[in-house]
Short mmCIF file of C-alpha atoms in Angstrom, two decimals:
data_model
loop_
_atom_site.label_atom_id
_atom_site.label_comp_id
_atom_site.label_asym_id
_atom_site.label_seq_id
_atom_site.Cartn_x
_atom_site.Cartn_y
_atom_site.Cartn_z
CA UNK E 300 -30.31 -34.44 -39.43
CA UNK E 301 -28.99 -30.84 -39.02
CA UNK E 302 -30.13 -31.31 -35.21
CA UNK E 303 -28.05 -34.62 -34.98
CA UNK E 304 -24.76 -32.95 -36.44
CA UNK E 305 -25.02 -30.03 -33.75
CA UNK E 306 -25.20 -32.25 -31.05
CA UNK E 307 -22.64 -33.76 -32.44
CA UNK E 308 -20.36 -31.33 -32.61
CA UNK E 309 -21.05 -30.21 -29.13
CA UNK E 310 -20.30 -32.93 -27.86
CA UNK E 311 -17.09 -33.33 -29.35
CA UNK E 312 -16.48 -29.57 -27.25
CA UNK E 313 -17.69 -31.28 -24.55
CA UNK E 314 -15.71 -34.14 -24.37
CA UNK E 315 -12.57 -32.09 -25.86
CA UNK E 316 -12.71 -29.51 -22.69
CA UNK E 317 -13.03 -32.06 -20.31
CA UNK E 318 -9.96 -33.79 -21.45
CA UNK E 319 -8.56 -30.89 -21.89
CA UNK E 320 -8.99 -29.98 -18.34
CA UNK E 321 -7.96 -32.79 -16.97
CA UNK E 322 -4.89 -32.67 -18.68
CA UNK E 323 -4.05 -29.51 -17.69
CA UNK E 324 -5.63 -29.24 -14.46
CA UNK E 325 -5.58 -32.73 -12.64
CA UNK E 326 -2.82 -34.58 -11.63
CA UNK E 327 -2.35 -38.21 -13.52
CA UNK E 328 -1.53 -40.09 -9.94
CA UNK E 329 -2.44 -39.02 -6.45
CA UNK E 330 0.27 -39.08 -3.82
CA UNK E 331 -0.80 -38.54 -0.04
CA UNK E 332 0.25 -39.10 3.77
CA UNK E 333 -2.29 -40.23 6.27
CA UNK E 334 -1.27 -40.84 9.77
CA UNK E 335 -2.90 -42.29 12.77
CA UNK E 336 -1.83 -42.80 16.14
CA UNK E 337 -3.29 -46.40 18.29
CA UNK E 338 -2.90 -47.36 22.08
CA UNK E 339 -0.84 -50.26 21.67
CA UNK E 340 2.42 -51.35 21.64
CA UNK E 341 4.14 -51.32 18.05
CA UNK E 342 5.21 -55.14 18.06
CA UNK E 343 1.44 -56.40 18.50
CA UNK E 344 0.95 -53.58 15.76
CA UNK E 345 3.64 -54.33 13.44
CA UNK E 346 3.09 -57.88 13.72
CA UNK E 347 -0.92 -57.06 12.33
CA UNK E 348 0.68 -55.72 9.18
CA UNK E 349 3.22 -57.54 8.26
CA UNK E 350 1.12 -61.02 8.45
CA UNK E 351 -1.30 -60.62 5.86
CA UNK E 352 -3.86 -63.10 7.22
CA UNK E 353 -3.94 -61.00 9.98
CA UNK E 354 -4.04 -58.09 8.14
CA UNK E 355 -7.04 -59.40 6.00
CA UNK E 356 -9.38 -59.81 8.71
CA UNK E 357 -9.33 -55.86 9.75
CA UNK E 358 -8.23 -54.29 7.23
CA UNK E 359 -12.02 -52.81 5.82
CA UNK E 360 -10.42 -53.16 2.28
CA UNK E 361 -11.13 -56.57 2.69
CA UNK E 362 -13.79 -57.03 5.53
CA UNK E 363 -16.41 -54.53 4.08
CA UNK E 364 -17.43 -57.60 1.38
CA UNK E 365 -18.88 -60.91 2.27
CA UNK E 366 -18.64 -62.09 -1.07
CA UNK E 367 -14.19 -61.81 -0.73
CA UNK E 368 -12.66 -64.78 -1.34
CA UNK E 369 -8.97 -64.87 -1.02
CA UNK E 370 -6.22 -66.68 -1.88
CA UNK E 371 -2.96 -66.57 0.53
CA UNK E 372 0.68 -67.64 -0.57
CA UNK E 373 3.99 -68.43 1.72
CA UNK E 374 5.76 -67.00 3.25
CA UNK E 375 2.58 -65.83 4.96
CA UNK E 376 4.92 -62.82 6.63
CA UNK E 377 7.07 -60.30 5.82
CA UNK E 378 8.77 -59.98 2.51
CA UNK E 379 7.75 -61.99 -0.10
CA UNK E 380 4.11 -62.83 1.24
CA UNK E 381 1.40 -62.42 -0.94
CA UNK E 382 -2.43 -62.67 -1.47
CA UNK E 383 -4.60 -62.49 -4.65
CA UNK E 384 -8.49 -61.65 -3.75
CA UNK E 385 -11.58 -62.23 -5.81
CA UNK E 386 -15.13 -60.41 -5.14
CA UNK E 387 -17.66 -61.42 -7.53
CA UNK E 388 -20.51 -60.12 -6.08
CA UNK E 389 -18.61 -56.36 -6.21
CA UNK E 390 -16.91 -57.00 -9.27
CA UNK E 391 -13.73 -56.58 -7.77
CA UNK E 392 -10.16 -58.84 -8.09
CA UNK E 393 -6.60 -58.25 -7.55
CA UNK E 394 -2.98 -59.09 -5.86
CA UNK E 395 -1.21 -57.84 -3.23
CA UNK E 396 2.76 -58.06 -2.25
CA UNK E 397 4.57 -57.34 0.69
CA UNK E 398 8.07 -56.17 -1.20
CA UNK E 399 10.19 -54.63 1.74
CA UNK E 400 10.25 -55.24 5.42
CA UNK E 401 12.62 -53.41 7.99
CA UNK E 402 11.35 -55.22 11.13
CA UNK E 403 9.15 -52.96 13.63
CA UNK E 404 9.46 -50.05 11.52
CA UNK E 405 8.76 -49.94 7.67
CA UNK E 406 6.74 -52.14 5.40
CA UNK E 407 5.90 -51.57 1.36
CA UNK E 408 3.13 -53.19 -0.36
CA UNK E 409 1.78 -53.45 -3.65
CA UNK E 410 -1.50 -53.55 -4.72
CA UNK E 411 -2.86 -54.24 -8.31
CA UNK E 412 -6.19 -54.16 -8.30
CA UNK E 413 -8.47 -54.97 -11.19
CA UNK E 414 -6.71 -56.03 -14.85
CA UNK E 415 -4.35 -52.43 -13.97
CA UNK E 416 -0.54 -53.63 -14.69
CA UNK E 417 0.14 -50.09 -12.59
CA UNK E 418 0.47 -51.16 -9.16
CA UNK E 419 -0.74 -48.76 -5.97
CA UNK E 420 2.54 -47.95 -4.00
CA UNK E 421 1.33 -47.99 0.02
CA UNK E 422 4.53 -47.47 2.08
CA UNK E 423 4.08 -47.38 5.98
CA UNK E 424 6.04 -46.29 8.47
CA UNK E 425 5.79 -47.09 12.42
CA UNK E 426 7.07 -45.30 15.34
CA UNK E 427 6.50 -45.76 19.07
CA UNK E 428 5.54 -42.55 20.83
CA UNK E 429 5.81 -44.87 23.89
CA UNK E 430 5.43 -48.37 25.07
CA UNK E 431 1.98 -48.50 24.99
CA UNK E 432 1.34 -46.03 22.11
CA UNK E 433 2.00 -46.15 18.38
CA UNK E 434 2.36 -43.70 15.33
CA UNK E 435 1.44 -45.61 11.79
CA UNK E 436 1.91 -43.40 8.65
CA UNK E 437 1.05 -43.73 5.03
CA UNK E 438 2.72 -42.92 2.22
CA UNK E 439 0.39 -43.74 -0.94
CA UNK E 440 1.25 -43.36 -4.43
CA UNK E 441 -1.57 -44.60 -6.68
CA UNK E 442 -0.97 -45.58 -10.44
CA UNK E 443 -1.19 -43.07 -13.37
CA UNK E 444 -4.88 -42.61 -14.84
CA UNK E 445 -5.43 -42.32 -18.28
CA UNK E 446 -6.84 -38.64 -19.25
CA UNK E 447 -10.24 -39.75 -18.85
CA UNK E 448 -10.43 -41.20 -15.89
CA UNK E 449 -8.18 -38.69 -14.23
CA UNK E 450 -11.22 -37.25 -12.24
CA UNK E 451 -11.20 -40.38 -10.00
CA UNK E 452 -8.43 -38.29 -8.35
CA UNK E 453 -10.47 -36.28 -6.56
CA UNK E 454 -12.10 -38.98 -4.37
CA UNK E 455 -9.31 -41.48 -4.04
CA UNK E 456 -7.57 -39.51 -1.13
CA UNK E 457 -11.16 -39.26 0.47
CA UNK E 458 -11.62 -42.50 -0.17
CA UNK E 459 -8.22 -44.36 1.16
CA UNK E 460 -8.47 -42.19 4.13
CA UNK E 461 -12.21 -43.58 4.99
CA UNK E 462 -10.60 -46.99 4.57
CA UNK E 463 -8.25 -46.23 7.08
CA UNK E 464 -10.64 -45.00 9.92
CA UNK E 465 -12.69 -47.99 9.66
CA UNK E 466 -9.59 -50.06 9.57
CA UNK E 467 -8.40 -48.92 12.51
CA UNK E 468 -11.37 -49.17 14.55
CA UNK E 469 -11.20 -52.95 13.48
CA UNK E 470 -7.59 -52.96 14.77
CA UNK E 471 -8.62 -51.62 18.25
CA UNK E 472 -11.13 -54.23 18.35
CA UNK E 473 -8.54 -56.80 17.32
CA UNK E 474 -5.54 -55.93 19.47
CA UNK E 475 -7.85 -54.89 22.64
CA UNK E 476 -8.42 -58.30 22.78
CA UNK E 477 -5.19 -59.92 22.33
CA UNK E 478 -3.81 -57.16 24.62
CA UNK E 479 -6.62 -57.70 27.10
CA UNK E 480 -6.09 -61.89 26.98
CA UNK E 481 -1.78 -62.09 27.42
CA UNK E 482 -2.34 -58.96 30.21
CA UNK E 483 -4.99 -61.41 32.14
CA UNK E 484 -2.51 -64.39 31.46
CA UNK E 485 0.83 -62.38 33.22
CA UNK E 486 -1.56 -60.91 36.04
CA UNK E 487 -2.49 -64.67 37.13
CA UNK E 488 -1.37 -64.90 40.78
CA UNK E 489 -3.86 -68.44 41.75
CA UNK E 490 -6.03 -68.61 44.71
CA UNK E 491 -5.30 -65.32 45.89
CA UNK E 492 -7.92 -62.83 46.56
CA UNK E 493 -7.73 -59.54 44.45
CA UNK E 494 -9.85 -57.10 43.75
CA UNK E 495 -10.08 -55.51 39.86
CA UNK E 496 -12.57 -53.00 38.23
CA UNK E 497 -14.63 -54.87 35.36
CA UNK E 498 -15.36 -52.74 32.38
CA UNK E 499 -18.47 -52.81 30.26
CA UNK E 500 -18.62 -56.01 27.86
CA UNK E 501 -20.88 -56.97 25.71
CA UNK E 502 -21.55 -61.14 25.50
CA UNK E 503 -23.38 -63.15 22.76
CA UNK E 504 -24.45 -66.29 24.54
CA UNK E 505 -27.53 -68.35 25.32
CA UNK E 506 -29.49 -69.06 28.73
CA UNK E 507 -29.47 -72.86 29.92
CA UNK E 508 -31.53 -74.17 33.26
CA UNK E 509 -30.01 -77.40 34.15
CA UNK E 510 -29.60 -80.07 36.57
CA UNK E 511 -26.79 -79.63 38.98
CA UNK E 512 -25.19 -83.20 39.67
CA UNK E 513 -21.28 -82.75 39.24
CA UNK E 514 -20.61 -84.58 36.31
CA UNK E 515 -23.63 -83.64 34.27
CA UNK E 516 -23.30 -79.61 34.84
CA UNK E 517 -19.73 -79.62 33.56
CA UNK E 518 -20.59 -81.25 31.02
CA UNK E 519 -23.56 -79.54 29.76
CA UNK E 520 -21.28 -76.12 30.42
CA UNK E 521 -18.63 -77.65 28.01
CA UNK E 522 -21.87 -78.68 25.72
CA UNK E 523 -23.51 -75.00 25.35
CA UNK E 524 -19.97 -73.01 25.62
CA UNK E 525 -19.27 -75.04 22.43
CA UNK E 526 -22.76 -74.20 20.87
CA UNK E 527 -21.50 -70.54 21.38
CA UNK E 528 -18.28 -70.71 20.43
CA UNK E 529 -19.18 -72.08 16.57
CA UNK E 530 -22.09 -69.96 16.11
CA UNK E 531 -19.39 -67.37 17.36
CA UNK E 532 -16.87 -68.65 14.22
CA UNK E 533 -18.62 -70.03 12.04
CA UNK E 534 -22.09 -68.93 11.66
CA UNK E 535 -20.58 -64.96 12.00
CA UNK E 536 -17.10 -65.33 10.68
CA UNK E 537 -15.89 -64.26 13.60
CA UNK E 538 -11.36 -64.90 14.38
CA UNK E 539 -9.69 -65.85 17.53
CA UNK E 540 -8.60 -62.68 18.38
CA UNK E 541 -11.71 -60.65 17.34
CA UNK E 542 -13.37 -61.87 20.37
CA UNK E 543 -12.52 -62.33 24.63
CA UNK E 544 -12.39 -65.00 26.77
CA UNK E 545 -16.23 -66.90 27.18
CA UNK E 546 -17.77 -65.74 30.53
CA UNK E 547 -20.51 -67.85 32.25
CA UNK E 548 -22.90 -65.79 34.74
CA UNK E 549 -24.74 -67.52 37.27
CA UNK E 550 -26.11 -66.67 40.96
CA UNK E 551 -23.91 -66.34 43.42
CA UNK E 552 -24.94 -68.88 45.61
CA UNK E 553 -26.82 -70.82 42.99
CA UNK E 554 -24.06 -73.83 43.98
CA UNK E 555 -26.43 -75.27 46.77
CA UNK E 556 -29.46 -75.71 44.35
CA UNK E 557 -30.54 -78.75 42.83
CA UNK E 558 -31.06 -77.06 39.07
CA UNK E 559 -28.77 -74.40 38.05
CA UNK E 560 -29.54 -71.21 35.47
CA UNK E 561 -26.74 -69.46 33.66
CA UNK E 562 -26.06 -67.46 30.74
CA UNK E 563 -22.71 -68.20 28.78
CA UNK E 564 -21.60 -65.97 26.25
CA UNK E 565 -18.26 -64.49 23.90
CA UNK E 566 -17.70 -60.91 24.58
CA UNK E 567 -17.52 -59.75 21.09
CA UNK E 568 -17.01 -55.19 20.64
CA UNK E 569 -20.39 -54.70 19.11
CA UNK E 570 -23.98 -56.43 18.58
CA UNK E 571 -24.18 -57.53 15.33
CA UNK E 572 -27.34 -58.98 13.21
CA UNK E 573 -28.14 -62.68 14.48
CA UNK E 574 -30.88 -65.22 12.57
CA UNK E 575 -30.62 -67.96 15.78
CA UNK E 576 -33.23 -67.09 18.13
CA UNK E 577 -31.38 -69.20 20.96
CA UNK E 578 -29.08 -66.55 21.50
CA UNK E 579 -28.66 -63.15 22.62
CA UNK E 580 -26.89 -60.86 24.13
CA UNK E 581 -27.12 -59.48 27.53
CA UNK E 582 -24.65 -56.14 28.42
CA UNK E 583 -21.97 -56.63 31.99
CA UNK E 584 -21.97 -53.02 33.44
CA UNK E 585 -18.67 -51.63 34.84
CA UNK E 586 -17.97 -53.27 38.29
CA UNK E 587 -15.89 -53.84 40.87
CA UNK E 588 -14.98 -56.94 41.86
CA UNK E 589 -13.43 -59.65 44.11
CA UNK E 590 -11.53 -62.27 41.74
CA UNK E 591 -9.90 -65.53 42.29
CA UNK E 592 -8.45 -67.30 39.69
CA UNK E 593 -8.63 -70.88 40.29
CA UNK E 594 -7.02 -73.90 38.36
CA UNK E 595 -8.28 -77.60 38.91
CA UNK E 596 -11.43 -79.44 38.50
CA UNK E 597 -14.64 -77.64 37.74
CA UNK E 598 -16.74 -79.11 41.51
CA UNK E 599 -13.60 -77.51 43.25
CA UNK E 600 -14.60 -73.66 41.93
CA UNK E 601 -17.32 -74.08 45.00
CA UNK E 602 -14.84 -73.53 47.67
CA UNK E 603 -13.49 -70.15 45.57
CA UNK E 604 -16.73 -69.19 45.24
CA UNK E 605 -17.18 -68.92 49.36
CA UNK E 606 -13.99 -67.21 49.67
CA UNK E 607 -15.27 -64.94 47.96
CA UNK E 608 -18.83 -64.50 49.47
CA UNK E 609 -17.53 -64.49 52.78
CA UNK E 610 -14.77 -61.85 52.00
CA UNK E 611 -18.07 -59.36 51.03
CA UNK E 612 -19.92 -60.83 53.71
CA UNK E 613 -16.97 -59.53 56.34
CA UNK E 614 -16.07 -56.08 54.31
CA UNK E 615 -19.80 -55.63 54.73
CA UNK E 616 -20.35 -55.25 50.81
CA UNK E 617 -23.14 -56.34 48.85
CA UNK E 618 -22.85 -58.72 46.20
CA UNK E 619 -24.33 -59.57 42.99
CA UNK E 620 -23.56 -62.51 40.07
CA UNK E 621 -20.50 -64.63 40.03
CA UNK E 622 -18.70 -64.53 36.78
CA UNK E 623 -16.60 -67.45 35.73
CA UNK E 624 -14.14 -66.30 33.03
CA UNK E 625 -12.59 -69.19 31.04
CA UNK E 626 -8.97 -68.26 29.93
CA UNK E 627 -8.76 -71.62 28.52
CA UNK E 628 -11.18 -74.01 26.57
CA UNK E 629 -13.60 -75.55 28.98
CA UNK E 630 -13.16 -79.26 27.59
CA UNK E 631 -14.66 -82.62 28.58
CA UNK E 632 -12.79 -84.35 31.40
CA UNK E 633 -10.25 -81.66 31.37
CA UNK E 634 -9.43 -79.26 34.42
CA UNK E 635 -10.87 -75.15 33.96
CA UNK E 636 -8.72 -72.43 34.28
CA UNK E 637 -10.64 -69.72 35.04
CA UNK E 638 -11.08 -66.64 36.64
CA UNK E 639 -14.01 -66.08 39.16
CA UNK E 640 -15.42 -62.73 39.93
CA UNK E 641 -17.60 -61.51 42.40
CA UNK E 642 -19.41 -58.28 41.42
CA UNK E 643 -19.79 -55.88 45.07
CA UNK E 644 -21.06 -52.75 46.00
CA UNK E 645 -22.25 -50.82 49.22
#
């Protein structure tokens, strides 16, 4: 019994110095700056943070859980837009507020997270360093912690700041794409030769051998570039402008034949975990290419694809897979506009 009552008692001390401490010696709210700097111009920025269905689907906060199901309210941007988030499997729930908005350069949210009344306070400022290049900073200014829980201050900097870095590698991967899709749409100059360095991609797709009879190759094309583009969104999760234009990769001069092998796939930034042996992915190396971007029925890409051959053929280059790029939806009885590349090399 005597044993009990000393243990007691020392824990009492215990307990006692560590509040003690942390009422002396730890702050009862954390308030930080974290800044970060992206290649990209601060509209296409801005406009990722101050739509918060946007801003949900990089934003690691929210992407790190497959279990997050949330809730959005109108306005869906700018001031007044809201979201409230539920993770059972993480035991997690809250709201979050977008309560100011100066347009292009300041935004303030609230977050309450859990059954907290005490809101986090995340101002964050944007500047562009140039046109292409963009400063975000944030000013946080989390809720006051009750004496004993005042050692969760020593993380939560840590902690908001790992956030961030995976956050923004999501954004690259976000606005690289929308970047790379309206720069491709304003360099369109049709049926003119060009040449254009291809950097490395990395396509989720699926092979196909099929017959090659006009009607029946377009639409099997439209058939499988479908197949990809749902497993794509729906069987990964994967947004509109988390993922490049769909890329088909044939033989050059496979036209002529009577059966026809190709690979069509979704560039996506990484290779993630797939269940559906049907598809893979298969890696473009950096090239250099002659390009034609063609507009019209899908039989007519035949005569860009000899312009093409025969412009290697006379420059003395050697050539490798054509690359049909579709910059818009191939669709049934629709025309393709595309852009066809020819990869060369000495």
């Amino acid at each position: 019994m005597r044993f009990f009552k000393i243990l007691a008692v020392i824990v009492i001390l215990l307990v006692g110095a560590y509040a003690a401490s942390m009422y002396f010696f730890v702050e009862e709210n954390k308030n930080f700056q974290i800044e970060k700097e992206v290649d990209y111009p601060l509209d296409k920025v801005f406009s990722q943070f101050n739509n918060l269905q946007h801003f949900t689907r990089w934003n690691n906060f929210f992407t790190s859980s497959q279990s997050m199901d949330i809730d959005y309210y109108t306005p869906y941007e700018g001031k007044g837009s809201s979201i409230s988030y539920v993770d059972t499997k993480n035991d997690r729930e809250g709201e979050m507020f977008i309560r100011y908005e100066n347009l292009n350069k300041t935004l303030k949210y609230q977050l309450f997270e859990d059954k907290n009344e005490n809101p986090t306070l995340v101002d964050v400022k944007f500047k562009a360093i140039s046109p292409e290049r963009t400063k975000i900073i944030w000013y946080v200014h989390t809720p006051k912690l009750s004496v004993l829980r005042r050692v969760e201050n020593f993380w939560t900097e840590d902690r908001f700041a790992e956030n961030i870095d995976k956050s923004m590698a999501n954004l690259k991967n976000v606005l690289g794409n929308k970047v790379e899709k309206d720069n491709q749409m304003a360099a369109i100059k049709y049926d003119s030769l060009m040449v254009e360095k291809e950097e490395e991609k990395i396509l989720l797709g699926i092979n196909i051998s099929t017959s090659n009879k006009k009607d029946a190759l377009y639409k099997n094309v439209v058939m499988n570039y479908n197949k990809v583009y749902n497993y794509v969104t729906m069987d990964l999760g994967k947004k509109e402008d988390e993922f490049g234009y769909s890329v088909l990769i044939t033989d050059a001069d496979n036209y002529k034949d009577k059966e026809v092998s190709y690979f069509i796939g979704i560039p996506l930034s990484k290779k993630v975990g797939i269940t559906d042996n049907n598809f893979s992915f298969r890696t473009i190396n950096p090239t250099q290419d002659y390009v034609v971007y063609y507009k019209g029925n899908y039989a007519g890409r035949i005569k860009a694809i000899q312009q093409l051959i025969q412009k290697a053929k006379k420059d003395e280059m050697r050539f490798g897979d054509i690359r049909q790029t579709f910059i818009e939806r191939p669709t049934d009885d629709q025309n393709v506009n595309m852009k066809i590349s020819l990869s060369v090399y000495k």
